[in-house]
Amino acid sequence: MARSASATAQAVRRDAFVEVAQRLIQTKAYEQMSIQDVLDAVGASRGGFYHYFESKQDLLEAVVARMVEVALASMAPILADPDLPALAKLQGLFSGIAAWKAERKELVLGIARVWLSDDNALVREKLRQRTMDQLAPLLAVILRQGAAEGTFTVISPTDTSVVLISLVQGAQLVATQLLLGRYAHAISFAQVERTLQAYSDAYEAILGAPPGSLRMDREMLRFWFDDVS
């Protein structure tokens, strides 16, 4: 019992660091955030920080990992709805995650500005694999349902889910590059739209889904990529 209470207390303490870091990334930006800023906000010693995290990058990984977990958890009612067709579940998964990110735009932008740094290459790879491990089983269930309903033409829902997630993750990296390019005024909105639409077309082709059924929401594209003054 004592060990369980101690583990719970440590988890709560670790979460406090993650919550503070998330808030500082939104308000101060990751590049300007120092470990000392986190310590001051939490009221902890440097030794307390290093008890839970090896580095600032390790803390960033924890922030993004929690974002992934919370976003996927928010999609649970859609995925578990027995009356919802598979295509509607997949559409809901994509649009729901997009809406979840939109509600946290400053946080997402704060992470996007540093996400492609060489310093964060290991963080990106670890999060890529973690997302794959969490999302693939959920997506496989949707694809299996869609195949049974005749909406998707997939032979192996399990294998196809891995391929689809890999493509989605690639699209997310490209979207980050496009977003940074838009803020640098280096690319046009039309170029963004063409590039990301190509990914949507690829999703439909892999699944054998109806044309246009997984098309990106143009209003959401404008929300992220059009207002970059």
PDB file of N, CA and C in Angstrom, residues 122-191:
ATOM      1  N   LEU A 122      15.425  12.344 -31.866  1.00  0.00           N
ATOM      2  CA  LEU A 122      15.112  11.155 -31.065  1.00  0.00           C
ATOM      3  C   LEU A 122      13.723  11.264 -30.458  1.00  0.00           C
ATOM      4  N   VAL A 123      13.367  12.452 -30.018  1.00  0.00           N
ATOM      5  CA  VAL A 123      12.021  12.679 -29.475  1.00  0.00           C
ATOM      6  C   VAL A 123      10.970  12.365 -30.535  1.00  0.00           C
ATOM      7  N   ARG A 124      11.183  12.849 -31.754  1.00  0.00           N
ATOM      8  CA  ARG A 124      10.219  12.597 -32.838  1.00  0.00           C
ATOM      9  C   ARG A 124      10.063  11.104 -33.096  1.00  0.00           C
ATOM     10  N   GLU A 125      11.172  10.389 -33.136  1.00  0.00           N
ATOM     11  CA  GLU A 125      11.103   8.956 -33.433  1.00  0.00           C
ATOM     12  C   GLU A 125      10.396   8.189 -32.319  1.00  0.00           C
ATOM     13  N   LYS A 126      10.686   8.537 -31.072  1.00  0.00           N
ATOM     14  CA  LYS A 126      10.041   7.852 -29.952  1.00  0.00           C
ATOM     15  C   LYS A 126       8.538   8.118 -29.937  1.00  0.00           C
ATOM     16  N   LEU A 127       8.167   9.356 -30.225  1.00  0.00           N
ATOM     17  CA  LEU A 127       6.742   9.686 -30.266  1.00  0.00           C
ATOM     18  C   LEU A 127       6.056   9.051 -31.460  1.00  0.00           C
ATOM     19  N   ARG A 128       6.774   8.940 -32.587  1.00  0.00           N
ATOM     20  CA  ARG A 128       6.207   8.282 -33.754  1.00  0.00           C
ATOM     21  C   ARG A 128       5.841   6.846 -33.423  1.00  0.00           C
ATOM     22  N   GLN A 129       6.754   6.136 -32.759  1.00  0.00           N
ATOM     23  CA  GLN A 129       6.505   4.739 -32.422  1.00  0.00           C
ATOM     24  C   GLN A 129       5.424   4.608 -31.362  1.00  0.00           C
ATOM     25  N   ARG A 130       5.417   5.507 -30.399  1.00  0.00           N
ATOM     26  CA  ARG A 130       4.396   5.448 -29.351  1.00  0.00           C
ATOM     27  C   ARG A 130       3.012   5.681 -29.937  1.00  0.00           C
ATOM     28  N   THR A 131       2.903   6.648 -30.835  1.00  0.00           N
ATOM     29  CA  THR A 131       1.614   6.918 -31.477  1.00  0.00           C
ATOM     30  C   THR A 131       1.164   5.719 -32.301  1.00  0.00           C
ATOM     31  N   MET A 132       2.102   5.117 -33.012  1.00  0.00           N
ATOM     32  CA  MET A 132       1.785   3.924 -33.790  1.00  0.00           C
ATOM     33  C   MET A 132       1.237   2.824 -32.884  1.00  0.00           C
ATOM     34  N   ASP A 133       1.910   2.582 -31.766  1.00  0.00           N
ATOM     35  CA  ASP A 133       1.495   1.517 -30.851  1.00  0.00           C
ATOM     36  C   ASP A 133       0.108   1.772 -30.276  1.00  0.00           C
ATOM     37  N   GLN A 134      -0.219   3.029 -30.005  1.00  0.00           N
ATOM     38  CA  GLN A 134      -1.509   3.354 -29.400  1.00  0.00           C
ATOM     39  C   GLN A 134      -2.639   3.397 -30.420  1.00  0.00           C
ATOM     40  N   LEU A 135      -2.342   3.917 -31.608  1.00  0.00           N
ATOM     41  CA  LEU A 135      -3.399   4.162 -32.584  1.00  0.00           C
ATOM     42  C   LEU A 135      -3.683   2.968 -33.493  1.00  0.00           C
ATOM     43  N   ALA A 136      -2.659   2.174 -33.810  1.00  0.00           N
ATOM     44  CA  ALA A 136      -2.851   1.076 -34.767  1.00  0.00           C
ATOM     45  C   ALA A 136      -3.951   0.099 -34.356  1.00  0.00           C
ATOM     46  N   PRO A 137      -3.998  -0.362 -33.098  1.00  0.00           N
ATOM     47  CA  PRO A 137      -5.085  -1.290 -32.733  1.00  0.00           C
ATOM     48  C   PRO A 137      -6.471  -0.658 -32.874  1.00  0.00           C
ATOM     49  N   LEU A 138      -6.592   0.626 -32.537  1.00  0.00           N
ATOM     50  CA  LEU A 138      -7.887   1.312 -32.654  1.00  0.00           C
ATOM     51  C   LEU A 138      -8.307   1.428 -34.114  1.00  0.00           C
ATOM     52  N   LEU A 139      -7.342   1.787 -34.950  1.00  0.00           N
ATOM     53  CA  LEU A 139      -7.645   1.961 -36.362  1.00  0.00           C
ATOM     54  C   LEU A 139      -7.958   0.629 -37.026  1.00  0.00           C
ATOM     55  N   ALA A 140      -7.273  -0.422 -36.612  1.00  0.00           N
ATOM     56  CA  ALA A 140      -7.530  -1.743 -37.193  1.00  0.00           C
ATOM     57  C   ALA A 140      -8.969  -2.182 -36.962  1.00  0.00           C
ATOM     58  N   VAL A 141      -9.513  -1.849 -35.794  1.00  0.00           N
ATOM     59  CA  VAL A 141     -10.914  -2.182 -35.504  1.00  0.00           C
ATOM     60  C   VAL A 141     -11.850  -1.447 -36.463  1.00  0.00           C
ATOM     61  N   ILE A 142     -11.558  -0.184 -36.713  1.00  0.00           N
ATOM     62  CA  ILE A 142     -12.387   0.602 -37.644  1.00  0.00           C
ATOM     63  C   ILE A 142     -12.306   0.024 -39.051  1.00  0.00           C
ATOM     64  N   LEU A 143     -11.099  -0.317 -39.483  1.00  0.00           N
ATOM     65  CA  LEU A 143     -10.928  -0.860 -40.839  1.00  0.00           C
ATOM     66  C   LEU A 143     -11.594  -2.219 -40.977  1.00  0.00           C
ATOM     67  N   ARG A 144     -11.544  -3.001 -39.929  1.00  0.00           N
ATOM     68  CA  ARG A 144     -12.200  -4.315 -39.964  1.00  0.00           C
ATOM     69  C   ARG A 144     -13.715  -4.132 -40.091  1.00  0.00           C
ATOM     70  N   GLN A 145     -14.255  -3.181 -39.348  1.00  0.00           N
ATOM     71  CA  GLN A 145     -15.681  -2.883 -39.442  1.00  0.00           C
ATOM     72  C   GLN A 145     -16.030  -2.372 -40.834  1.00  0.00           C
ATOM     73  N   GLY A 146     -15.176  -1.482 -41.376  1.00  0.00           N
ATOM     74  CA  GLY A 146     -15.436  -0.934 -42.703  1.00  0.00           C
ATOM     75  C   GLY A 146     -15.387  -1.992 -43.786  1.00  0.00           C
ATOM     76  N   ALA A 147     -14.475  -2.954 -43.638  1.00  0.00           N
ATOM     77  CA  ALA A 147     -14.401  -4.048 -44.611  1.00  0.00           C
ATOM     78  C   ALA A 147     -15.666  -4.898 -44.550  1.00  0.00           C
ATOM     79  N   ALA A 148     -16.163  -5.145 -43.334  1.00  0.00           N
ATOM     80  CA  ALA A 148     -17.383  -5.935 -43.175  1.00  0.00           C
ATOM     81  C   ALA A 148     -18.591  -5.210 -43.746  1.00  0.00           C
ATOM     82  N   GLU A 149     -18.577  -3.879 -43.648  1.00  0.00           N
ATOM     83  CA  GLU A 149     -19.692  -3.084 -44.169  1.00  0.00           C
ATOM     84  C   GLU A 149     -19.595  -2.866 -45.677  1.00  0.00           C
ATOM     85  N   GLY A 150     -18.435  -3.189 -46.254  1.00  0.00           N
ATOM     86  CA  GLY A 150     -18.235  -2.994 -47.679  1.00  0.00           C
ATOM     87  C   GLY A 150     -17.804  -1.588 -48.046  1.00  0.00           C
ATOM     88  N   THR A 151     -17.437  -0.788 -47.033  1.00  0.00           N
ATOM     89  CA  THR A 151     -17.007   0.594 -47.287  1.00  0.00           C
ATOM     90  C   THR A 151     -15.538   0.663 -47.667  1.00  0.00           C
ATOM     91  N   PHE A 152     -14.713  -0.188 -47.029  1.00  0.00           N
ATOM     92  CA  PHE A 152     -13.279  -0.233 -47.303  1.00  0.00           C
ATOM     93  C   PHE A 152     -12.943  -1.559 -47.961  1.00  0.00           C
ATOM     94  N   THR A 153     -11.990  -1.518 -48.874  1.00  0.00           N
ATOM     95  CA  THR A 153     -11.526  -2.749 -49.517  1.00  0.00           C
ATOM     96  C   THR A 153     -10.105  -3.021 -49.059  1.00  0.00           C
ATOM     97  N   VAL A 154      -9.985  -3.581 -47.868  1.00  0.00           N
ATOM     98  CA  VAL A 154      -8.667  -3.907 -47.311  1.00  0.00           C
ATOM     99  C   VAL A 154      -8.628  -5.400 -47.020  1.00  0.00           C
ATOM    100  N   ILE A 155      -7.494  -6.016 -47.332  1.00  0.00           N
ATOM    101  CA  ILE A 155      -7.337  -7.448 -47.109  1.00  0.00           C
ATOM    102  C   ILE A 155      -6.958  -7.722 -45.658  1.00  0.00           C
ATOM    103  N   SER A 156      -6.024  -6.924 -45.142  1.00  0.00           N
ATOM    104  CA  SER A 156      -5.568  -7.099 -43.763  1.00  0.00           C
ATOM    105  C   SER A 156      -5.741  -5.781 -43.018  1.00  0.00           C
ATOM    106  N   PRO A 157      -6.804  -5.625 -42.239  1.00  0.00           N
ATOM    107  CA  PRO A 157      -7.003  -4.382 -41.485  1.00  0.00           C
ATOM    108  C   PRO A 157      -5.828  -4.038 -40.571  1.00  0.00           C
ATOM    109  N   THR A 158      -5.218  -5.056 -39.969  1.00  0.00           N
ATOM    110  CA  THR A 158      -4.092  -4.811 -39.064  1.00  0.00           C
ATOM    111  C   THR A 158      -2.910  -4.209 -39.810  1.00  0.00           C
ATOM    112  N   ASP A 159      -2.539  -4.815 -40.924  1.00  0.00           N
ATOM    113  CA  ASP A 159      -1.400  -4.314 -41.695  1.00  0.00           C
ATOM    114  C   ASP A 159      -1.717  -2.960 -42.337  1.00  0.00           C
ATOM    115  N   THR A 160      -2.931  -2.824 -42.834  1.00  0.00           N
ATOM    116  CA  THR A 160      -3.305  -1.570 -43.485  1.00  0.00           C
ATOM    117  C   THR A 160      -3.324  -0.421 -42.487  1.00  0.00           C
ATOM    118  N   SER A 161      -3.702  -0.701 -41.244  1.00  0.00           N
ATOM    119  CA  SER A 161      -3.711   0.354 -40.231  1.00  0.00           C
ATOM    120  C   SER A 161      -2.306   0.905 -40.013  1.00  0.00           C
ATOM    121  N   VAL A 162      -1.306   0.031 -40.035  1.00  0.00           N
ATOM    122  CA  VAL A 162       0.084   0.474 -39.863  1.00  0.00           C
ATOM    123  C   VAL A 162       0.510   1.344 -41.040  1.00  0.00           C
ATOM    124  N   VAL A 163       0.156   0.913 -42.252  1.00  0.00           N
ATOM    125  CA  VAL A 163       0.500   1.689 -43.447  1.00  0.00           C
ATOM    126  C   VAL A 163      -0.181   3.055 -43.413  1.00  0.00           C
ATOM    127  N   LEU A 164      -1.468   3.070 -43.059  1.00  0.00           N
ATOM    128  CA  LEU A 164      -2.209   4.336 -43.034  1.00  0.00           C
ATOM    129  C   LEU A 164      -1.644   5.294 -41.991  1.00  0.00           C
ATOM    130  N   ILE A 165      -1.332   4.778 -40.806  1.00  0.00           N
ATOM    131  CA  ILE A 165      -0.776   5.641 -39.763  1.00  0.00           C
ATOM    132  C   ILE A 165       0.580   6.185 -40.185  1.00  0.00           C
ATOM    133  N   SER A 166       1.392   5.363 -40.842  1.00  0.00           N
ATOM    134  CA  SER A 166       2.687   5.843 -41.332  1.00  0.00           C
ATOM    135  C   SER A 166       2.500   6.995 -42.307  1.00  0.00           C
ATOM    136  N   LEU A 167       1.494   6.875 -43.156  1.00  0.00           N
ATOM    137  CA  LEU A 167       1.213   7.936 -44.119  1.00  0.00           C
ATOM    138  C   LEU A 167       0.701   9.193 -43.406  1.00  0.00           C
ATOM    139  N   VAL A 168      -0.161   9.013 -42.418  1.00  0.00           N
ATOM    140  CA  VAL A 168      -0.677  10.152 -41.657  1.00  0.00           C
ATOM    141  C   VAL A 168       0.454  10.857 -40.917  1.00  0.00           C
ATOM    142  N   GLN A 169       1.350  10.082 -40.332  1.00  0.00           N
ATOM    143  CA  GLN A 169       2.480  10.688 -39.631  1.00  0.00           C
ATOM    144  C   GLN A 169       3.382  11.451 -40.594  1.00  0.00           C
ATOM    145  N   GLY A 170       3.557  10.903 -41.795  1.00  0.00           N
ATOM    146  CA  GLY A 170       4.318  11.627 -42.810  1.00  0.00           C
ATOM    147  C   GLY A 170       3.638  12.925 -43.185  1.00  0.00           C
ATOM    148  N   ALA A 171       2.316  12.884 -43.299  1.00  0.00           N
ATOM    149  CA  ALA A 171       1.552  14.089 -43.623  1.00  0.00           C
ATOM    150  C   ALA A 171       1.687  15.131 -42.517  1.00  0.00           C
ATOM    151  N   GLN A 172       1.727  14.685 -41.283  1.00  0.00           N
ATOM    152  CA  GLN A 172       1.855  15.623 -40.165  1.00  0.00           C
ATOM    153  C   GLN A 172       3.213  16.333 -40.190  1.00  0.00           C
ATOM    154  N   LEU A 173       4.266  15.592 -40.527  1.00  0.00           N
ATOM    155  CA  LEU A 173       5.578  16.225 -40.641  1.00  0.00           C
ATOM    156  C   LEU A 173       5.599  17.231 -41.792  1.00  0.00           C
ATOM    157  N   VAL A 174       5.023  16.831 -42.913  1.00  0.00           N
ATOM    158  CA  VAL A 174       4.951  17.740 -44.061  1.00  0.00           C
ATOM    159  C   VAL A 174       4.118  18.969 -43.703  1.00  0.00           C
ATOM    160  N   ALA A 175       3.019  18.760 -42.988  1.00  0.00           N
ATOM    161  CA  ALA A 175       2.166  19.880 -42.587  1.00  0.00           C
ATOM    162  C   ALA A 175       2.925  20.850 -41.683  1.00  0.00           C
ATOM    163  N   THR A 176       3.781  20.313 -40.822  1.00  0.00           N
ATOM    164  CA  THR A 176       4.598  21.177 -39.965  1.00  0.00           C
ATOM    165  C   THR A 176       5.555  22.004 -40.807  1.00  0.00           C
ATOM    166  N   GLN A 177       6.175  21.373 -41.791  1.00  0.00           N
ATOM    167  CA  GLN A 177       7.078  22.104 -42.687  1.00  0.00           C
ATOM    168  C   GLN A 177       6.318  23.182 -43.459  1.00  0.00           C
ATOM    169  N   LEU A 178       5.124  22.840 -43.930  1.00  0.00           N
ATOM    170  CA  LEU A 178       4.308  23.799 -44.672  1.00  0.00           C
ATOM    171  C   LEU A 178       3.888  24.962 -43.777  1.00  0.00           C
ATOM    172  N   LEU A 179       3.544  24.654 -42.540  1.00  0.00           N
ATOM    173  CA  LEU A 179       3.125  25.694 -41.608  1.00  0.00           C
ATOM    174  C   LEU A 179       4.263  26.685 -41.353  1.00  0.00           C
ATOM    175  N   LEU A 180       5.456  26.152 -41.135  1.00  0.00           N
ATOM    176  CA  LEU A 180       6.607  27.025 -40.918  1.00  0.00           C
ATOM    177  C   LEU A 180       6.909  27.827 -42.184  1.00  0.00           C
ATOM    178  N   GLY A 181       6.729  27.190 -43.341  1.00  0.00           N
ATOM    179  CA  GLY A 181       6.929  27.892 -44.602  1.00  0.00           C
ATOM    180  C   GLY A 181       5.933  29.018 -44.804  1.00  0.00           C
ATOM    181  N   ARG A 182       4.696  28.788 -44.371  1.00  0.00           N
ATOM    182  CA  ARG A 182       3.679  29.844 -44.488  1.00  0.00           C
ATOM    183  C   ARG A 182       4.018  31.023 -43.586  1.00  0.00           C
ATOM    184  N   TYR A 183       4.460  30.734 -42.361  1.00  0.00           N
ATOM    185  CA  TYR A 183       4.818  31.826 -41.451  1.00  0.00           C
ATOM    186  C   TYR A 183       6.050  32.584 -41.940  1.00  0.00           C
ATOM    187  N   ALA A 184       6.875  31.905 -42.729  1.00  0.00           N
ATOM    188  CA  ALA A 184       8.029  32.578 -43.323  1.00  0.00           C
ATOM    189  C   ALA A 184       7.667  33.234 -44.654  1.00  0.00           C
ATOM    190  N   HIS A 185       6.383  33.117 -45.053  1.00  0.00           N
ATOM    191  CA  HIS A 185       5.885  33.671 -46.318  1.00  0.00           C
ATOM    192  C   HIS A 185       6.661  33.111 -47.521  1.00  0.00           C
ATOM    193  N   ALA A 186       7.017  31.838 -47.412  1.00  0.00           N
ATOM    194  CA  ALA A 186       7.808  31.199 -48.465  1.00  0.00           C
ATOM    195  C   ALA A 186       6.966  30.354 -49.410  1.00  0.00           C
ATOM    196  N   ILE A 187       5.748  30.005 -49.019  1.00  0.00           N
ATOM    197  CA  ILE A 187       4.882  29.190 -49.868  1.00  0.00           C
ATOM    198  C   ILE A 187       3.465  29.749 -49.820  1.00  0.00           C
ATOM    199  N   SER A 188       2.668  29.376 -50.811  1.00  0.00           N
ATOM    200  CA  SER A 188       1.301  29.875 -50.906  1.00  0.00           C
ATOM    201  C   SER A 188       0.314  28.925 -50.240  1.00  0.00           C
ATOM    202  N   PHE A 189      -0.879  29.456 -49.938  1.00  0.00           N
ATOM    203  CA  PHE A 189      -1.939  28.611 -49.396  1.00  0.00           C
ATOM    204  C   PHE A 189      -2.336  27.555 -50.415  1.00  0.00           C
ATOM    205  N   ALA A 190      -2.341  27.917 -51.694  1.00  0.00           N
ATOM    206  CA  ALA A 190      -2.705  26.962 -52.740  1.00  0.00           C
ATOM    207  C   ALA A 190      -1.747  25.764 -52.751  1.00  0.00           C
ATOM    208  N   GLN A 191      -0.460  26.021 -52.517  1.00  0.00           N
ATOM    209  CA  GLN A 191       0.520  24.933 -52.469  1.00  0.00           C
ATOM    210  C   GLN A 191       0.251  24.025 -51.276  1.00  0.00           C
TER     211      GLN A 191
END
